[in-house]
């Protein structure tokens, strides 16, 4: 997930936190690890049953898409919208709620790809008879073309997995000057072969990313393609006025028989953008007239949560799937006092995660985290409790650890949080204070947050931030957050504990070289626990994506692979005649 | 007259160039890097350089500014090869955030802001002037006091407060009006007006109050002029005296502020548009500020400056029409 995505996520997070200012630290209810989420419609529930075909689904949004060009689309909810409605990729995720949503199914391809040469070569064969919105055939060359486009400096912002894994990609700058990548081969119109410079067992996961959607060279208009991507999915763009409205209508050339995932229930999908968040919430709570057939784009605002939870009929329309992003207190392991394992462990033990959850909006929209990676990256979709620390912490044990580190009198340090996470910062401050760790809080504007904490020389000892995986694999999490070789003095991102441990890095390389995906996943899960034992971070919380849908909406659930955003492959209406025209 | 106009137009061009230069310098010397923002996570230095070159950010500042100014008159091409972007006259640059030419964005948003500004202006002129003139003609009576206290109260309400109050009262509580959603005048005039009524009211309340106070003062002053006494002495009907002689002369200062207000609003009412979710120039500007979309910020600033400077000029020319004593 790129920085911008994280900024957006933090912005949402901050609004949640702001709403709870003043409540942080309060409302403790013991240390039971299995707290029940007060929102019933999560974890496998579909709201509204099976939809009927037809009608107009309205999406009420407070923002425009960052990018819809498949070479540039790298923001979770936008990727969901793009790949579920407008363009198909080689492989995609099942349209299922809960943990099943992270299982792969072939999309344009006939299967999940065939590895050879020790997972350094991946071959995909396209289904026969696939066409674009004008009826022309989708070819393997068009997928290669879009992969090449993603290297173009005129089309920045997209996923960089192709750049990181394809052989001979160094210095390549896109197809604009007639130069092509030799490492992507298309022996015929239905076969595409990717040659990588290192083994990548999880290549099928990367093949779900919009980089691996087809773009016909004839339709390519460079940066302007962002405004009118050519459809290979069930809908095509009828009109798109940036930051105002996008209208999708059926792509009559899309063949449902070739697609096991997309149901395409509504006839039209209209996204109205630039609305105020509180107005969206009010309209969806009331759900009157055509708003009954509406869904929100962004999360419920914190001040609206109580209005929703207090009414049973409204609460029944609330989705709150996990965003699969974990947030943690990251400690500067490169200098005193946090270069001492005991001191870092003291922070882990002192931290009150219940207070953090309360400060972040309560258990309806937040869960306490007990590992570095989110639950979606663990077998069974649940984080293990590796450290076995009570949710509200254990200040006495923390004091003991500090004493062992020779800091019996406690210590003083500073913590940087985004201004949106101020309430969470205060909860951390209070909980560490119980063990004698005196924390001075530094709040930074969200727009400057990543630059501030990325300056490794001048930053504070502690920072509160997180990471979201691009797909359900440790590959997109642990190396970004804990590989010491990626640390930059300035503009550092991901590894904010500046953790550089030879054994861990060696193990990461071993896992990356594994050709068996299942074996690799198990190894990442074990490594997560081994890293936590070395205490570069203290797990904090995981946010949920709270979405309130209208009364006429059916087939709605948050999809685990897109940060809990609504799965646009299956959402539709109960009674299409009640929707707007 | 023509000489005067020529001189003034030259002045307008000078002011706009100066504003462009200052805005350009401010945004381009700031430490933010549009190329880095576009590049995303784990951006390699090599790729960052390529993006920077494509955006033209590797050229010296004076060169970038010269290109920008020439582009306004002649249009320009950004980048090379297959993906080169053509930006025709009057080219105000390209928004990498919106993947569109800034000029096209402005043209697209302008009808919304213009609908908002003109409708609100009609409302506040009618409300403000009638209140002001009534108060002036009934100076020191109860009517005068009530009107002026009301005006002070209304003028001290910030637009975000009035808006929230109106939204609550007229939409949420009574359901009298819909949540505003812009409908173009050309597609459905009735729905255009009913959707804009609320934002018009929100803006008009604030301005009407200021205009009531302003026009009351101007009217009291002009009604005390000797020519009014003469007109009355000639036995002209009261209506003629008030409207043709009193109001016309008293309007000069009101016209001055009206020109500035309308000019400013045409380039977007940031708060009102954002609160009511209207996709006008103001919201475009707000979005550009939060995402650091410098070409759009520069474009809107120039547009606003142009409107204000041109409105100012128009008002100066109108003086001669309104007030027979003014000649150029």
JSON list of N, CA, C and O in Angstrom, two decimals, chain A residues 383-406:
[
{"chain": "A", "resi": 383, "resn": "UNK", "atom": "N", "xyz": [-5.25, -13.25, 14.41]},
{"chain": "A", "resi": 383, "resn": "UNK", "atom": "CA", "xyz": [-3.90, -13.05, 14.94]},
{"chain": "A", "resi": 383, "resn": "UNK", "atom": "C", "xyz": [-3.66, -13.98, 16.12]},
{"chain": "A", "resi": 383, "resn": "UNK", "atom": "O", "xyz": [-4.55, -14.14, 16.95]},
{"chain": "A", "resi": 384, "resn": "UNK", "atom": "N", "xyz": [-2.46, -14.55, 16.24]},
{"chain": "A", "resi": 384, "resn": "UNK", "atom": "CA", "xyz": [-2.15, -15.30, 17.46]},
{"chain": "A", "resi": 384, "resn": "UNK", "atom": "C", "xyz": [-1.81, -14.31, 18.58]},
{"chain": "A", "resi": 384, "resn": "UNK", "atom": "O", "xyz": [-1.45, -13.17, 18.30]},
{"chain": "A", "resi": 385, "resn": "UNK", "atom": "N", "xyz": [-1.95, -14.76, 19.83]},
{"chain": "A", "resi": 385, "resn": "UNK", "atom": "CA", "xyz": [-1.54, -13.89, 20.94]},
{"chain": "A", "resi": 385, "resn": "UNK", "atom": "C", "xyz": [-0.13, -14.29, 21.33]},
{"chain": "A", "resi": 385, "resn": "UNK", "atom": "O", "xyz": [0.10, -14.98, 22.32]},
{"chain": "A", "resi": 386, "resn": "UNK", "atom": "N", "xyz": [0.85, -13.84, 20.55]},
{"chain": "A", "resi": 386, "resn": "UNK", "atom": "CA", "xyz": [2.22, -14.30, 20.70]},
{"chain": "A", "resi": 386, "resn": "UNK", "atom": "C", "xyz": [2.81, -13.93, 22.06]},
{"chain": "A", "resi": 386, "resn": "UNK", "atom": "O", "xyz": [3.45, -14.75, 22.72]},
{"chain": "A", "resi": 387, "resn": "UNK", "atom": "N", "xyz": [2.60, -12.71, 22.48]},
{"chain": "A", "resi": 387, "resn": "UNK", "atom": "CA", "xyz": [3.31, -12.23, 23.67]},
{"chain": "A", "resi": 387, "resn": "UNK", "atom": "C", "xyz": [2.56, -12.53, 24.97]},
{"chain": "A", "resi": 387, "resn": "UNK", "atom": "O", "xyz": [3.13, -12.45, 26.05]},
{"chain": "A", "resi": 388, "resn": "UNK", "atom": "N", "xyz": [1.28, -12.86, 24.85]},
{"chain": "A", "resi": 388, "resn": "UNK", "atom": "CA", "xyz": [0.43, -13.16, 26.02]},
{"chain": "A", "resi": 388, "resn": "UNK", "atom": "C", "xyz": [0.47, -12.05, 27.06]},
{"chain": "A", "resi": 388, "resn": "UNK", "atom": "O", "xyz": [0.67, -12.28, 28.26]},
{"chain": "A", "resi": 389, "resn": "UNK", "atom": "N", "xyz": [0.31, -10.85, 26.58]},
{"chain": "A", "resi": 389, "resn": "UNK", "atom": "CA", "xyz": [0.25, -9.71, 27.49]},
{"chain": "A", "resi": 389, "resn": "UNK", "atom": "C", "xyz": [-1.23, -9.35, 27.65]},
{"chain": "A", "resi": 389, "resn": "UNK", "atom": "O", "xyz": [-1.96, -9.34, 26.67]},
{"chain": "A", "resi": 390, "resn": "UNK", "atom": "N", "xyz": [-1.71, -9.08, 28.90]},
{"chain": "A", "resi": 390, "resn": "UNK", "atom": "CA", "xyz": [-3.12, -8.70, 29.06]},
{"chain": "A", "resi": 390, "resn": "UNK", "atom": "C", "xyz": [-3.43, -7.45, 28.22]},
{"chain": "A", "resi": 390, "resn": "UNK", "atom": "O", "xyz": [-2.56, -6.60, 28.02]},
{"chain": "A", "resi": 391, "resn": "UNK", "atom": "N", "xyz": [-4.69, -7.37, 27.73]},
{"chain": "A", "resi": 391, "resn": "UNK", "atom": "CA", "xyz": [-5.06, -6.26, 26.85]},
{"chain": "A", "resi": 391, "resn": "UNK", "atom": "C", "xyz": [-4.83, -4.89, 27.48]},
{"chain": "A", "resi": 391, "resn": "UNK", "atom": "O", "xyz": [-4.48, -3.94, 26.81]},
{"chain": "A", "resi": 392, "resn": "UNK", "atom": "N", "xyz": [-5.07, -4.82, 28.80]},
{"chain": "A", "resi": 392, "resn": "UNK", "atom": "CA", "xyz": [-4.88, -3.51, 29.43]},
{"chain": "A", "resi": 392, "resn": "UNK", "atom": "C", "xyz": [-3.46, -3.34, 29.96]},
{"chain": "A", "resi": 392, "resn": "UNK", "atom": "O", "xyz": [-3.15, -2.39, 30.66]},
{"chain": "A", "resi": 393, "resn": "UNK", "atom": "N", "xyz": [-2.56, -4.27, 29.60]},
{"chain": "A", "resi": 393, "resn": "UNK", "atom": "CA", "xyz": [-1.16, -4.15, 29.99]},
{"chain": "A", "resi": 393, "resn": "UNK", "atom": "C", "xyz": [-0.89, -4.65, 31.39]},
{"chain": "A", "resi": 393, "resn": "UNK", "atom": "O", "xyz": [-1.80, -5.05, 32.11]},
{"chain": "A", "resi": 394, "resn": "UNK", "atom": "N", "xyz": [0.40, -4.63, 31.76]},
{"chain": "A", "resi": 394, "resn": "UNK", "atom": "CA", "xyz": [0.79, -5.05, 33.10]},
{"chain": "A", "resi": 394, "resn": "UNK", "atom": "C", "xyz": [1.91, -4.12, 33.56]},
{"chain": "A", "resi": 394, "resn": "UNK", "atom": "O", "xyz": [3.09, -4.40, 33.38]},
{"chain": "A", "resi": 395, "resn": "UNK", "atom": "N", "xyz": [1.53, -2.99, 34.17]},
{"chain": "A", "resi": 395, "resn": "UNK", "atom": "CA", "xyz": [2.54, -1.98, 34.54]},
{"chain": "A", "resi": 395, "resn": "UNK", "atom": "C", "xyz": [3.60, -2.52, 35.50]},
{"chain": "A", "resi": 395, "resn": "UNK", "atom": "O", "xyz": [4.77, -2.11, 35.43]},
{"chain": "A", "resi": 396, "resn": "UNK", "atom": "N", "xyz": [3.20, -3.45, 36.37]},
{"chain": "A", "resi": 396, "resn": "UNK", "atom": "CA", "xyz": [4.17, -3.98, 37.35]},
{"chain": "A", "resi": 396, "resn": "UNK", "atom": "C", "xyz": [5.28, -4.74, 36.65]},
{"chain": "A", "resi": 396, "resn": "UNK", "atom": "O", "xyz": [6.47, -4.57, 36.93]},
{"chain": "A", "resi": 397, "resn": "UNK", "atom": "N", "xyz": [4.87, -5.59, 35.70]},
{"chain": "A", "resi": 397, "resn": "UNK", "atom": "CA", "xyz": [5.87, -6.36, 34.94]},
{"chain": "A", "resi": 397, "resn": "UNK", "atom": "C", "xyz": [6.78, -5.40, 34.16]},
{"chain": "A", "resi": 397, "resn": "UNK", "atom": "O", "xyz": [7.99, -5.61, 34.04]},
{"chain": "A", "resi": 398, "resn": "UNK", "atom": "N", "xyz": [6.15, -4.33, 33.63]},
{"chain": "A", "resi": 398, "resn": "UNK", "atom": "CA", "xyz": [6.94, -3.34, 32.87]},
{"chain": "A", "resi": 398, "resn": "UNK", "atom": "C", "xyz": [7.98, -2.68, 33.77]},
{"chain": "A", "resi": 398, "resn": "UNK", "atom": "O", "xyz": [9.14, -2.50, 33.39]},
{"chain": "A", "resi": 399, "resn": "UNK", "atom": "N", "xyz": [7.56, -2.33, 34.99]},
{"chain": "A", "resi": 399, "resn": "UNK", "atom": "CA", "xyz": [8.49, -1.71, 35.95]},
{"chain": "A", "resi": 399, "resn": "UNK", "atom": "C", "xyz": [9.66, -2.66, 36.25]},
{"chain": "A", "resi": 399, "resn": "UNK", "atom": "O", "xyz": [10.82, -2.24, 36.33]},
{"chain": "A", "resi": 400, "resn": "UNK", "atom": "N", "xyz": [9.29, -3.94, 36.39]},
{"chain": "A", "resi": 400, "resn": "UNK", "atom": "CA", "xyz": [10.31, -4.96, 36.68]},
{"chain": "A", "resi": 400, "resn": "UNK", "atom": "C", "xyz": [11.36, -5.00, 35.55]},
{"chain": "A", "resi": 400, "resn": "UNK", "atom": "O", "xyz": [12.57, -5.03, 35.79]},
{"chain": "A", "resi": 401, "resn": "UNK", "atom": "N", "xyz": [10.84, -4.97, 34.30]},
{"chain": "A", "resi": 401, "resn": "UNK", "atom": "CA", "xyz": [11.74, -5.02, 33.14]},
{"chain": "A", "resi": 401, "resn": "UNK", "atom": "C", "xyz": [12.64, -3.78, 33.09]},
{"chain": "A", "resi": 401, "resn": "UNK", "atom": "O", "xyz": [13.84, -3.87, 32.78]},
{"chain": "A", "resi": 402, "resn": "UNK", "atom": "N", "xyz": [12.06, -2.62, 33.41]},
{"chain": "A", "resi": 402, "resn": "UNK", "atom": "CA", "xyz": [12.85, -1.40, 33.44]},
{"chain": "A", "resi": 402, "resn": "UNK", "atom": "C", "xyz": [13.96, -1.49, 34.49]},
{"chain": "A", "resi": 402, "resn": "UNK", "atom": "O", "xyz": [15.09, -1.05, 34.28]},
{"chain": "A", "resi": 403, "resn": "UNK", "atom": "N", "xyz": [13.61, -2.09, 35.63]},
{"chain": "A", "resi": 403, "resn": "UNK", "atom": "CA", "xyz": [14.56, -2.24, 36.72]},
{"chain": "A", "resi": 403, "resn": "UNK", "atom": "C", "xyz": [15.74, -3.12, 36.27]},
{"chain": "A", "resi": 403, "resn": "UNK", "atom": "O", "xyz": [16.91, -2.79, 36.49]},
{"chain": "A", "resi": 404, "resn": "UNK", "atom": "N", "xyz": [15.37, -4.20, 35.54]},
{"chain": "A", "resi": 404, "resn": "UNK", "atom": "CA", "xyz": [16.41, -5.10, 35.02]},
{"chain": "A", "resi": 404, "resn": "UNK", "atom": "C", "xyz": [17.31, -4.38, 34.02]},
{"chain": "A", "resi": 404, "resn": "UNK", "atom": "O", "xyz": [18.47, -4.73, 33.83]},
{"chain": "A", "resi": 405, "resn": "UNK", "atom": "N", "xyz": [16.74, -3.38, 33.34]},
{"chain": "A", "resi": 405, "resn": "UNK", "atom": "CA", "xyz": [17.52, -2.62, 32.35]},
{"chain": "A", "resi": 405, "resn": "UNK", "atom": "C", "xyz": [18.31, -1.50, 33.01]},
{"chain": "A", "resi": 405, "resn": "UNK", "atom": "O", "xyz": [18.96, -0.70, 32.32]},
{"chain": "A", "resi": 406, "resn": "UNK", "atom": "N", "xyz": [18.22, -1.42, 34.34]},
{"chain": "A", "resi": 406, "resn": "UNK", "atom": "CA", "xyz": [18.95, -0.38, 35.05]},
{"chain": "A", "resi": 406, "resn": "UNK", "atom": "C", "xyz": [18.24, 0.96, 35.03]},
{"chain": "A", "resi": 406, "resn": "UNK", "atom": "O", "xyz": [18.85, 2.02, 35.17]}
]
